[in-house]
Amino acid sequence: MEKIYIKNENNNYQYFETLKKNRTKRYANGEFFAEGVRNINEAFASENNWEINSLIFSDEIKLSDWAESIISKYTSNISNNKNNKNKKIYIIKKELLHKLSDKEDKESPSEIIITVKIKQENIQDLKLNKSSSVLIFDRPSNKGNLGTIIRSCDSFGIDALIITGHGVDLYDCETIRASMGSLFKQKIIIEPSFKEIAQWIENQKSIFPGLQISGTSAKISKPSKILDHETFLNNNIPVIVVIGNETMGMSNNFYEICDNLIRIPMSDSSSASSLNVSCAASILLYEIYKQKNRVKG
């Protein structure tokens, strides 16, 4: 195991700053920057199957028991696995760690920062069963919303979140922070190509006759059910829901492929024309969770 000391804003420091700020560089190097207790705990959880490439801390700061345990776990993993010999520990000056930290509370910066290998997930490898539920998010434009939706998917047992089209980066620090650790637990597939998604949906419909794709829209005149438990129970089919871009909604491609459109009912006295996409998604995901558990009951 290699220990590297960072005493100034050298190439190593600048590399970590680049991972934090530059989407193109993150994907070119195949890794991303993460911090925060919940995120790091979930990244290290063996059942979540993430590969930690490097760990950064300062020996000028008195570390908490939690931080000491993470360092111990990381070094132990390296020692016990010969495939991890190229993993590194960076020991950084305190003021540089504070500067590198992306935490909003600058009075209490991160004790530890890690870099994590990006996972490559292929949508054609996503296999469903009769009780699966999938959310497709078309062209997300707000990092906080994406992170919150990831957290809701994790909360309500969604089997997979598929992110499609050109949108904000899954591995941006703001997205990761908003997910509160759920990014490392939730199965997430990035698939820019609508053609690939359409092919996957066609394959699922051949496997599960009667499967319908539900799209969300604030433009339809009447609210409609995302599903009802009798249909879900009798047909034994997965649930696939599409939510659209915060400003423009779903693309025309998704409108064409959806079998039905749904809208969340709102008070007649409301002056709001629509809900924030993360709020709307959370309501829909809770409804799926409630119906599925009613079926189980």
PDB file of C-alpha atoms in Angstrom:
ATOM      1  CA  MET A   1       0.000   0.000   0.000  1.00  0.00           C
ATOM      2  CA  GLU A   2       1.344   3.374  -1.029  1.00  0.00           C
ATOM      3  CA  LYS A   3       1.095   6.461   1.190  1.00  0.00           C
ATOM      4  CA  ILE A   4       1.416   9.790  -0.565  1.00  0.00           C
ATOM      5  CA  TYR A   5       1.791  13.121   1.226  1.00  0.00           C
ATOM      6  CA  ILE A   6       0.186  16.238  -0.213  1.00  0.00           C
ATOM      7  CA  LYS A   7       1.759  19.395   1.227  1.00  0.00           C
ATOM      8  CA  ASN A   8       0.697  21.900  -1.420  1.00  0.00           C
ATOM      9  CA  GLU A   9      -1.659  22.266  -4.378  1.00  0.00           C
ATOM     10  CA  ASN A  10       0.370  19.865  -6.469  1.00  0.00           C
ATOM     11  CA  ASN A  11      -0.768  17.555  -9.274  1.00  0.00           C
ATOM     12  CA  ASN A  12      -2.416  15.117  -6.872  1.00  0.00           C
ATOM     13  CA  TYR A  13      -4.404  17.870  -5.204  1.00  0.00           C
ATOM     14  CA  GLN A  14      -5.435  19.326  -8.545  1.00  0.00           C
ATOM     15  CA  TYR A  15      -6.524  15.881  -9.722  1.00  0.00           C
ATOM     16  CA  PHE A  16      -8.926  15.547  -6.780  1.00  0.00           C
ATOM     17  CA  GLU A  17     -10.282  19.032  -7.422  1.00  0.00           C
ATOM     18  CA  THR A  18     -10.841  18.040 -11.033  1.00  0.00           C
ATOM     19  CA  LEU A  19     -12.782  14.927 -10.005  1.00  0.00           C
ATOM     20  CA  LYS A  20     -14.953  17.114  -7.813  1.00  0.00           C
ATOM     21  CA  LYS A  21     -15.713  19.736 -10.456  1.00  0.00           C
ATOM     22  CA  ASN A  22     -15.268  18.264 -13.928  1.00  0.00           C
ATOM     23  CA  ARG A  23     -17.759  15.743 -15.315  1.00  0.00           C
ATOM     24  CA  THR A  24     -15.703  14.909 -18.397  1.00  0.00           C
ATOM     25  CA  LYS A  25     -12.614  14.132 -16.325  1.00  0.00           C
ATOM     26  CA  ARG A  26     -14.616  11.929 -13.955  1.00  0.00           C
ATOM     27  CA  TYR A  27     -15.690   9.662 -16.788  1.00  0.00           C
ATOM     28  CA  ALA A  28     -12.322   9.807 -18.539  1.00  0.00           C
ATOM     29  CA  ASN A  29     -10.653   8.560 -15.357  1.00  0.00           C
ATOM     30  CA  GLY A  30     -13.483   6.233 -14.359  1.00  0.00           C
ATOM     31  CA  GLU A  31     -13.787   7.471 -10.793  1.00  0.00           C
ATOM     32  CA  PHE A  32     -15.538  10.091  -8.706  1.00  0.00           C
ATOM     33  CA  PHE A  33     -15.095  12.078  -5.513  1.00  0.00           C
ATOM     34  CA  ALA A  34     -17.227  11.359  -2.408  1.00  0.00           C
ATOM     35  CA  GLU A  35     -17.394  12.456   1.201  1.00  0.00           C
ATOM     36  CA  GLY A  36     -19.808  12.467   4.130  1.00  0.00           C
ATOM     37  CA  VAL A  37     -20.387   9.801   6.776  1.00  0.00           C
ATOM     38  CA  ARG A  38     -23.449   8.197   5.162  1.00  0.00           C
ATOM     39  CA  ASN A  39     -21.943   8.149   1.695  1.00  0.00           C
ATOM     40  CA  ILE A  40     -18.662   6.658   2.876  1.00  0.00           C
ATOM     41  CA  ASN A  41     -20.366   4.053   5.068  1.00  0.00           C
ATOM     42  CA  GLU A  42     -22.499   2.872   2.152  1.00  0.00           C
ATOM     43  CA  ALA A  43     -19.561   2.949  -0.265  1.00  0.00           C
ATOM     44  CA  PHE A  44     -17.627   0.674   2.102  1.00  0.00           C
ATOM     45  CA  ALA A  45     -20.532  -1.721   2.733  1.00  0.00           C
ATOM     46  CA  SER A  46     -19.550  -4.986   1.066  1.00  0.00           C
ATOM     47  CA  GLU A  47     -23.100  -5.762  -0.067  1.00  0.00           C
ATOM     48  CA  ASN A  48     -23.148  -2.581  -2.172  1.00  0.00           C
ATOM     49  CA  ASN A  49     -20.120  -3.740  -4.184  1.00  0.00           C
ATOM     50  CA  TRP A  50     -18.274  -0.462  -4.810  1.00  0.00           C
ATOM     51  CA  GLU A  51     -14.538  -0.261  -5.379  1.00  0.00           C
ATOM     52  CA  ILE A  52     -12.718   2.395  -3.359  1.00  0.00           C
ATOM     53  CA  ASN A  53      -9.681   3.648  -5.267  1.00  0.00           C
ATOM     54  CA  SER A  54      -8.161   6.031  -2.739  1.00  0.00           C
ATOM     55  CA  LEU A  55      -8.633   7.546   0.680  1.00  0.00           C
ATOM     56  CA  ILE A  56      -7.623  11.068   1.760  1.00  0.00           C
ATOM     57  CA  PHE A  57      -7.248  12.412   5.304  1.00  0.00           C
ATOM     58  CA  SER A  58      -5.068  14.751   7.341  1.00  0.00           C
ATOM     59  CA  ASP A  59      -2.803  13.587  10.148  1.00  0.00           C
ATOM     60  CA  GLU A  60      -2.971  17.120  11.560  1.00  0.00           C
ATOM     61  CA  ILE A  61      -6.578  16.557  12.652  1.00  0.00           C
ATOM     62  CA  LYS A  62      -7.643  14.441  15.609  1.00  0.00           C
ATOM     63  CA  LEU A  63      -9.813  11.851  13.935  1.00  0.00           C
ATOM     64  CA  SER A  64     -13.055  10.467  15.323  1.00  0.00           C
ATOM     65  CA  ASP A  65     -13.477   6.783  16.128  1.00  0.00           C
ATOM     66  CA  TRP A  66     -15.553   6.491  12.961  1.00  0.00           C
ATOM     67  CA  ALA A  67     -12.784   7.948  10.779  1.00  0.00           C
ATOM     68  CA  GLU A  68     -10.177   5.705  12.395  1.00  0.00           C
ATOM     69  CA  SER A  69     -12.385   2.674  11.727  1.00  0.00           C
ATOM     70  CA  ILE A  70     -12.770   3.602   8.038  1.00  0.00           C
ATOM     71  CA  ILE A  71      -9.001   3.996   7.610  1.00  0.00           C
ATOM     72  CA  SER A  72      -8.467   0.680   9.376  1.00  0.00           C
ATOM     73  CA  LYS A  73     -11.022  -1.047   7.147  1.00  0.00           C
ATOM     74  CA  TYR A  74      -9.463   0.394   4.006  1.00  0.00           C
ATOM     75  CA  THR A  75      -5.908  -0.633   4.931  1.00  0.00           C
ATOM     76  CA  SER A  76      -7.119  -4.085   5.993  1.00  0.00           C
ATOM     77  CA  ASN A  77      -8.902  -4.592   2.667  1.00  0.00           C
ATOM     78  CA  ILE A  78      -5.710  -3.662   0.827  1.00  0.00           C
ATOM     79  CA  SER A  79      -3.585  -6.007   2.930  1.00  0.00           C
ATOM     80  CA  ASN A  80      -5.962  -8.938   2.501  1.00  0.00           C
ATOM     81  CA  ASN A  81      -6.434  -8.648  -1.249  1.00  0.00           C
ATOM     82  CA  LYS A  82      -3.459  -8.677  -3.580  1.00  0.00           C
ATOM     83  CA  ASN A  83      -5.600  -7.134  -6.331  1.00  0.00           C
ATOM     84  CA  ASN A  84      -5.796  -3.966  -4.217  1.00  0.00           C
ATOM     85  CA  LYS A  85      -2.067  -3.291  -4.068  1.00  0.00           C
ATOM     86  CA  ASN A  86      -2.407  -0.234  -6.307  1.00  0.00           C
ATOM     87  CA  LYS A  87      -4.850   1.453  -3.913  1.00  0.00           C
ATOM     88  CA  LYS A  88      -3.475   4.564  -2.254  1.00  0.00           C
ATOM     89  CA  ILE A  89      -3.760   6.600   0.912  1.00  0.00           C
ATOM     90  CA  TYR A  90      -3.182  10.341   0.617  1.00  0.00           C
ATOM     91  CA  ILE A  91      -2.187  12.264   3.732  1.00  0.00           C
ATOM     92  CA  ILE A  92      -2.940  15.915   3.143  1.00  0.00           C
ATOM     93  CA  LYS A  93      -2.305  19.200   4.936  1.00  0.00           C
ATOM     94  CA  LYS A  94      -5.254  20.264   7.080  1.00  0.00           C
ATOM     95  CA  GLU A  95      -5.927  23.512   5.240  1.00  0.00           C
ATOM     96  CA  LEU A  96      -5.863  21.692   1.893  1.00  0.00           C
ATOM     97  CA  LEU A  97      -8.346  19.090   3.153  1.00  0.00           C
ATOM     98  CA  HIS A  98     -10.646  21.910   4.282  1.00  0.00           C
ATOM     99  CA  LYS A  99     -10.355  23.549   0.891  1.00  0.00           C
ATOM    100  CA  LEU A 100     -10.983  20.307  -0.944  1.00  0.00           C
ATOM    101  CA  SER A 101     -14.019  19.386   1.119  1.00  0.00           C
ATOM    102  CA  ASP A 102     -17.345  20.130  -0.535  1.00  0.00           C
ATOM    103  CA  LYS A 103     -19.344  20.149   2.691  1.00  0.00           C
ATOM    104  CA  GLU A 104     -21.550  23.208   3.099  1.00  0.00           C
ATOM    105  CA  ASP A 105     -20.525  23.576   6.751  1.00  0.00           C
ATOM    106  CA  LYS A 106     -16.993  24.889   6.319  1.00  0.00           C
ATOM    107  CA  GLU A 107     -16.564  24.977  10.094  1.00  0.00           C
ATOM    108  CA  SER A 108     -16.832  21.198  10.120  1.00  0.00           C
ATOM    109  CA  PRO A 109     -15.215  19.837   6.939  1.00  0.00           C
ATOM    110  CA  SER A 110     -14.928  16.155   6.141  1.00  0.00           C
ATOM    111  CA  GLU A 111     -12.430  14.054   8.052  1.00  0.00           C
ATOM    112  CA  ILE A 112     -12.146  11.670   5.119  1.00  0.00           C
ATOM    113  CA  ILE A 113     -12.592  11.954   1.355  1.00  0.00           C
ATOM    114  CA  ILE A 114     -12.609   8.947  -0.945  1.00  0.00           C
ATOM    115  CA  THR A 115     -12.496   8.319  -4.675  1.00  0.00           C
ATOM    116  CA  VAL A 116     -14.694   5.533  -5.993  1.00  0.00           C
ATOM    117  CA  LYS A 117     -14.624   3.585  -9.249  1.00  0.00           C
ATOM    118  CA  ILE A 118     -17.581   4.338 -11.540  1.00  0.00           C
ATOM    119  CA  LYS A 119     -19.839   1.346 -12.143  1.00  0.00           C
ATOM    120  CA  GLN A 120     -20.700   0.381 -15.701  1.00  0.00           C
ATOM    121  CA  GLU A 121     -24.294  -0.899 -15.793  1.00  0.00           C
ATOM    122  CA  ASN A 122     -25.914  -2.105 -19.024  1.00  0.00           C
ATOM    123  CA  ILE A 123     -29.696  -1.774 -19.360  1.00  0.00           C
ATOM    124  CA  GLN A 124     -29.915  -4.970 -21.417  1.00  0.00           C
ATOM    125  CA  ASP A 125     -28.576  -6.844 -18.375  1.00  0.00           C
ATOM    126  CA  LEU A 126     -31.447  -5.578 -16.193  1.00  0.00           C
ATOM    127  CA  LYS A 127     -33.736  -8.548 -15.519  1.00  0.00           C
ATOM    128  CA  LEU A 128     -37.145  -8.020 -13.938  1.00  0.00           C
ATOM    129  CA  ASN A 129     -39.530 -10.324 -12.119  1.00  0.00           C
ATOM    130  CA  LYS A 130     -43.283 -10.080 -11.647  1.00  0.00           C
ATOM    131  CA  SER A 131     -42.950  -7.884  -8.548  1.00  0.00           C
ATOM    132  CA  SER A 132     -40.252  -5.519  -9.870  1.00  0.00           C
ATOM    133  CA  SER A 133     -40.690  -1.759 -10.050  1.00  0.00           C
ATOM    134  CA  VAL A 134     -38.570   0.562 -12.184  1.00  0.00           C
ATOM    135  CA  LEU A 135     -38.403   4.345 -12.468  1.00  0.00           C
ATOM    136  CA  ILE A 136     -37.123   6.007 -15.649  1.00  0.00           C
ATOM    137  CA  PHE A 137     -35.999   9.649 -15.280  1.00  0.00           C
ATOM    138  CA  ASP A 138     -35.825  11.446 -18.615  1.00  0.00           C
ATOM    139  CA  ARG A 139     -33.211  14.232 -18.843  1.00  0.00           C
ATOM    140  CA  PRO A 140     -32.898  15.332 -15.190  1.00  0.00           C
ATOM    141  CA  SER A 141     -31.806  18.963 -15.029  1.00  0.00           C
ATOM    142  CA  ASN A 142     -31.346  19.555 -11.293  1.00  0.00           C
ATOM    143  CA  LYS A 143     -28.704  17.791  -9.212  1.00  0.00           C
ATOM    144  CA  GLY A 144     -30.608  18.142  -5.952  1.00  0.00           C
ATOM    145  CA  ASN A 145     -33.767  16.687  -7.481  1.00  0.00           C
ATOM    146  CA  LEU A 146     -31.860  13.731  -8.905  1.00  0.00           C
ATOM    147  CA  GLY A 147     -30.224  13.024  -5.540  1.00  0.00           C
ATOM    148  CA  THR A 148     -33.576  13.270  -3.743  1.00  0.00           C
ATOM    149  CA  ILE A 149     -35.214  10.892  -6.228  1.00  0.00           C
ATOM    150  CA  ILE A 150     -32.396   8.395  -5.725  1.00  0.00           C
ATOM    151  CA  ARG A 151     -33.078   8.590  -1.990  1.00  0.00           C
ATOM    152  CA  SER A 152     -36.819   8.021  -2.576  1.00  0.00           C
ATOM    153  CA  CYS A 153     -36.124   5.040  -4.852  1.00  0.00           C
ATOM    154  CA  ASP A 154     -34.027   3.506  -2.095  1.00  0.00           C
ATOM    155  CA  SER A 155     -36.680   4.311   0.535  1.00  0.00           C
ATOM    156  CA  PHE A 156     -39.544   2.648  -1.348  1.00  0.00           C
ATOM    157  CA  GLY A 157     -37.753  -0.413  -2.664  1.00  0.00           C
ATOM    158  CA  ILE A 158     -37.502   0.497  -6.345  1.00  0.00           C
ATOM    159  CA  ASP A 159     -35.521  -2.189  -8.127  1.00  0.00           C
ATOM    160  CA  ALA A 160     -33.802   0.130 -10.591  1.00  0.00           C
ATOM    161  CA  LEU A 161     -33.587   3.799 -11.536  1.00  0.00           C
ATOM    162  CA  ILE A 162     -32.797   4.400 -15.206  1.00  0.00           C
ATOM    163  CA  ILE A 163     -31.439   7.840 -16.130  1.00  0.00           C
ATOM    164  CA  THR A 164     -31.751   8.710 -19.786  1.00  0.00           C
ATOM    165  CA  GLY A 165     -31.001  11.541 -22.189  1.00  0.00           C
ATOM    166  CA  HIS A 166     -28.671  14.458 -21.625  1.00  0.00           C
ATOM    167  CA  GLY A 167     -28.953  15.674 -18.034  1.00  0.00           C
ATOM    168  CA  VAL A 168     -27.045  16.419 -14.857  1.00  0.00           C
ATOM    169  CA  ASP A 169     -24.328  14.026 -13.746  1.00  0.00           C
ATOM    170  CA  LEU A 170     -25.114  11.194 -11.374  1.00  0.00           C
ATOM    171  CA  TYR A 171     -21.629  11.504  -9.863  1.00  0.00           C
ATOM    172  CA  ASP A 172     -21.655  15.248  -9.242  1.00  0.00           C
ATOM    173  CA  CYS A 173     -20.935  16.103  -5.595  1.00  0.00           C
ATOM    174  CA  GLU A 174     -24.298  17.857  -5.211  1.00  0.00           C
ATOM    175  CA  THR A 175     -26.199  14.818  -6.507  1.00  0.00           C
ATOM    176  CA  ILE A 176     -24.272  12.500  -4.219  1.00  0.00           C
ATOM    177  CA  ARG A 177     -24.813  14.754  -1.214  1.00  0.00           C
ATOM    178  CA  ALA A 178     -28.577  15.006  -1.870  1.00  0.00           C
ATOM    179  CA  SER A 179     -28.854  11.210  -2.107  1.00  0.00           C
ATOM    180  CA  MET A 180     -27.711  10.908   1.542  1.00  0.00           C
ATOM    181  CA  GLY A 181     -25.878   7.642   0.890  1.00  0.00           C
ATOM    182  CA  SER A 182     -28.614   6.072  -1.249  1.00  0.00           C
ATOM    183  CA  LEU A 183     -26.579   6.441  -4.446  1.00  0.00           C
ATOM    184  CA  PHE A 184     -24.362   3.637  -3.130  1.00  0.00           C
ATOM    185  CA  LYS A 185     -27.332   1.349  -2.338  1.00  0.00           C
ATOM    186  CA  GLN A 186     -29.706   1.948  -5.237  1.00  0.00           C
ATOM    187  CA  LYS A 187     -29.281   0.160  -8.565  1.00  0.00           C
ATOM    188  CA  ILE A 188     -28.880   2.962 -11.118  1.00  0.00           C
ATOM    189  CA  ILE A 189     -28.360   2.636 -14.850  1.00  0.00           C
ATOM    190  CA  ILE A 190     -27.285   5.529 -17.065  1.00  0.00           C
ATOM    191  CA  GLU A 191     -28.577   4.964 -20.584  1.00  0.00           C
ATOM    192  CA  PRO A 192     -28.451   8.046 -22.849  1.00  0.00           C
ATOM    193  CA  SER A 193     -29.938   6.211 -25.835  1.00  0.00           C
ATOM    194  CA  PHE A 194     -33.721   6.129 -26.103  1.00  0.00           C
ATOM    195  CA  LYS A 195     -33.344   3.380 -28.711  1.00  0.00           C
ATOM    196  CA  GLU A 196     -31.681   1.102 -26.141  1.00  0.00           C
ATOM    197  CA  ILE A 197     -34.430   1.807 -23.592  1.00  0.00           C
ATOM    198  CA  ALA A 198     -37.164   1.179 -26.153  1.00  0.00           C
ATOM    199  CA  GLN A 199     -35.541  -2.146 -27.071  1.00  0.00           C
ATOM    200  CA  TRP A 200     -35.333  -3.149 -23.411  1.00  0.00           C
ATOM    201  CA  ILE A 201     -39.005  -2.240 -22.848  1.00  0.00           C
ATOM    202  CA  GLU A 202     -40.006  -4.278 -25.886  1.00  0.00           C
ATOM    203  CA  ASN A 203     -38.089  -7.246 -24.474  1.00  0.00           C
ATOM    204  CA  GLN A 204     -39.835  -6.895 -21.096  1.00  0.00           C
ATOM    205  CA  LYS A 205     -43.263  -6.777 -22.768  1.00  0.00           C
ATOM    206  CA  SER A 206     -42.488 -10.037 -24.531  1.00  0.00           C
ATOM    207  CA  ILE A 207     -41.606 -11.595 -21.174  1.00  0.00           C
ATOM    208  CA  PHE A 208     -44.543 -10.085 -19.255  1.00  0.00           C
ATOM    209  CA  PRO A 209     -47.708  -9.934 -21.405  1.00  0.00           C
ATOM    210  CA  GLY A 210     -49.894  -7.059 -20.301  1.00  0.00           C
ATOM    211  CA  LEU A 211     -47.000  -4.941 -19.064  1.00  0.00           C
ATOM    212  CA  GLN A 212     -47.793  -1.236 -19.455  1.00  0.00           C
ATOM    213  CA  ILE A 213     -45.479   1.760 -19.310  1.00  0.00           C
ATOM    214  CA  SER A 214     -46.930   4.643 -17.298  1.00  0.00           C
ATOM    215  CA  GLY A 215     -45.776   8.167 -18.093  1.00  0.00           C
ATOM    216  CA  THR A 216     -46.314  11.220 -15.925  1.00  0.00           C
ATOM    217  CA  SER A 217     -47.750  14.483 -17.206  1.00  0.00           C
ATOM    218  CA  ALA A 218     -49.281  17.577 -15.643  1.00  0.00           C
ATOM    219  CA  LYS A 219     -51.062  18.283 -18.943  1.00  0.00           C
ATOM    220  CA  ILE A 220     -53.686  15.553 -18.913  1.00  0.00           C
ATOM    221  CA  SER A 221     -57.144  16.671 -17.833  1.00  0.00           C
ATOM    222  CA  LYS A 222     -58.002  13.918 -15.353  1.00  0.00           C
ATOM    223  CA  PRO A 223     -55.910  12.243 -12.654  1.00  0.00           C
ATOM    224  CA  SER A 224     -55.459   8.532 -13.231  1.00  0.00           C
ATOM    225  CA  LYS A 225     -54.191   5.652 -11.126  1.00  0.00           C
ATOM    226  CA  ILE A 226     -50.640   4.524 -11.534  1.00  0.00           C
ATOM    227  CA  LEU A 227     -51.900   1.023 -10.798  1.00  0.00           C
ATOM    228  CA  ASP A 228     -54.482  -0.658  -8.639  1.00  0.00           C
ATOM    229  CA  HIS A 229     -53.729  -3.628  -6.481  1.00  0.00           C
ATOM    230  CA  GLU A 230     -56.262  -5.910  -8.171  1.00  0.00           C
ATOM    231  CA  THR A 231     -54.579  -5.462 -11.554  1.00  0.00           C
ATOM    232  CA  PHE A 232     -51.148  -5.849 -10.027  1.00  0.00           C
ATOM    233  CA  LEU A 233     -52.223  -9.025  -8.187  1.00  0.00           C
ATOM    234  CA  ASN A 234     -54.057 -10.657 -11.111  1.00  0.00           C
ATOM    235  CA  ASN A 235     -51.554  -9.953 -13.878  1.00  0.00           C
ATOM    236  CA  ASN A 236     -48.322 -10.536 -11.950  1.00  0.00           C
ATOM    237  CA  ILE A 237     -46.452  -7.896 -13.922  1.00  0.00           C
ATOM    238  CA  PRO A 238     -43.731  -5.375 -13.096  1.00  0.00           C
ATOM    239  CA  VAL A 239     -44.382  -1.641 -12.817  1.00  0.00           C
ATOM    240  CA  ILE A 240     -42.425   0.803 -15.008  1.00  0.00           C
ATOM    241  CA  VAL A 241     -42.999   4.543 -14.584  1.00  0.00           C
ATOM    242  CA  VAL A 242     -41.433   7.421 -16.525  1.00  0.00           C
ATOM    243  CA  ILE A 243     -40.925  10.913 -15.114  1.00  0.00           C
ATOM    244  CA  GLY A 244     -39.782  13.802 -17.258  1.00  0.00           C
ATOM    245  CA  ASN A 245     -37.485  16.780 -17.228  1.00  0.00           C
ATOM    246  CA  GLU A 246     -38.303  19.396 -14.565  1.00  0.00           C
ATOM    247  CA  THR A 247     -39.148  22.087 -17.136  1.00  0.00           C
ATOM    248  CA  MET A 248     -40.297  20.256 -20.263  1.00  0.00           C
ATOM    249  CA  GLY A 249     -41.629  16.972 -18.955  1.00  0.00           C
ATOM    250  CA  MET A 250     -41.153  13.769 -20.904  1.00  0.00           C
ATOM    251  CA  SER A 251     -39.732  13.850 -24.403  1.00  0.00           C
ATOM    252  CA  ASN A 252     -41.985  13.043 -27.360  1.00  0.00           C
ATOM    253  CA  ASN A 253     -40.262   9.671 -27.637  1.00  0.00           C
ATOM    254  CA  PHE A 254     -41.523   8.675 -24.212  1.00  0.00           C
ATOM    255  CA  TYR A 255     -45.011  10.048 -24.846  1.00  0.00           C
ATOM    256  CA  GLU A 256     -45.193   7.733 -27.841  1.00  0.00           C
ATOM    257  CA  ILE A 257     -43.966   4.666 -25.996  1.00  0.00           C
ATOM    258  CA  CYS A 258     -46.110   5.103 -22.868  1.00  0.00           C
ATOM    259  CA  ASP A 259     -49.293   3.022 -22.692  1.00  0.00           C
ATOM    260  CA  ASN A 260     -51.011   5.407 -20.281  1.00  0.00           C
ATOM    261  CA  LEU A 261     -50.449   8.800 -18.677  1.00  0.00           C
ATOM    262  CA  ILE A 262     -50.882   9.608 -15.027  1.00  0.00           C
ATOM    263  CA  ARG A 263     -51.234  12.801 -13.050  1.00  0.00           C
ATOM    264  CA  ILE A 264     -51.266  13.295  -9.298  1.00  0.00           C
ATOM    265  CA  PRO A 265     -54.597  14.805  -8.166  1.00  0.00           C
ATOM    266  CA  MET A 266     -54.319  18.239  -6.554  1.00  0.00           C
ATOM    267  CA  SER A 267     -56.725  20.387  -4.579  1.00  0.00           C
ATOM    268  CA  ASP A 268     -59.275  22.307  -6.666  1.00  0.00           C
ATOM    269  CA  SER A 269     -58.319  25.449  -4.767  1.00  0.00           C
ATOM    270  CA  SER A 270     -54.593  25.060  -5.510  1.00  0.00           C
ATOM    271  CA  SER A 271     -52.874  27.730  -7.581  1.00  0.00           C
ATOM    272  CA  ALA A 272     -49.925  25.397  -8.300  1.00  0.00           C
ATOM    273  CA  SER A 273     -49.860  24.046 -11.835  1.00  0.00           C
ATOM    274  CA  SER A 274     -47.580  21.139 -10.969  1.00  0.00           C
ATOM    275  CA  LEU A 275     -45.368  19.609  -8.294  1.00  0.00           C
ATOM    276  CA  ASN A 276     -41.605  19.665  -8.053  1.00  0.00           C
ATOM    277  CA  VAL A 277     -40.388  16.544  -9.843  1.00  0.00           C
ATOM    278  CA  SER A 278     -38.740  15.066  -6.745  1.00  0.00           C
ATOM    279  CA  CYS A 279     -41.954  15.588  -4.731  1.00  0.00           C
ATOM    280  CA  ALA A 280     -44.066  14.071  -7.507  1.00  0.00           C
ATOM    281  CA  ALA A 281     -41.721  11.112  -7.892  1.00  0.00           C
ATOM    282  CA  SER A 282     -41.764  10.443  -4.148  1.00  0.00           C
ATOM    283  CA  ILE A 283     -45.574  10.406  -4.109  1.00  0.00           C
ATOM    284  CA  LEU A 284     -45.689   7.996  -7.053  1.00  0.00           C
ATOM    285  CA  LEU A 285     -43.049   5.725  -5.566  1.00  0.00           C
ATOM    286  CA  TYR A 286     -44.897   5.626  -2.258  1.00  0.00           C
ATOM    287  CA  GLU A 287     -48.090   4.673  -4.125  1.00  0.00           C
ATOM    288  CA  ILE A 288     -46.260   1.799  -5.815  1.00  0.00           C
ATOM    289  CA  TYR A 289     -44.832   0.714  -2.458  1.00  0.00           C
ATOM    290  CA  LYS A 290     -48.244   0.889  -0.787  1.00  0.00           C
ATOM    291  CA  GLN A 291     -49.980  -1.087  -3.537  1.00  0.00           C
ATOM    292  CA  LYS A 292     -47.279  -3.739  -3.687  1.00  0.00           C
ATOM    293  CA  ASN A 293     -47.410  -4.263   0.061  1.00  0.00           C
ATOM    294  CA  ARG A 294     -51.197  -4.392  -0.022  1.00  0.00           C
ATOM    295  CA  VAL A 295     -50.864  -7.205  -2.531  1.00  0.00           C
ATOM    296  CA  LYS A 296     -48.378  -8.996  -0.285  1.00  0.00           C
ATOM    297  CA  GLY A 297     -50.754  -8.558   2.635  1.00  0.00           C
TER     298      GLY A 297
END
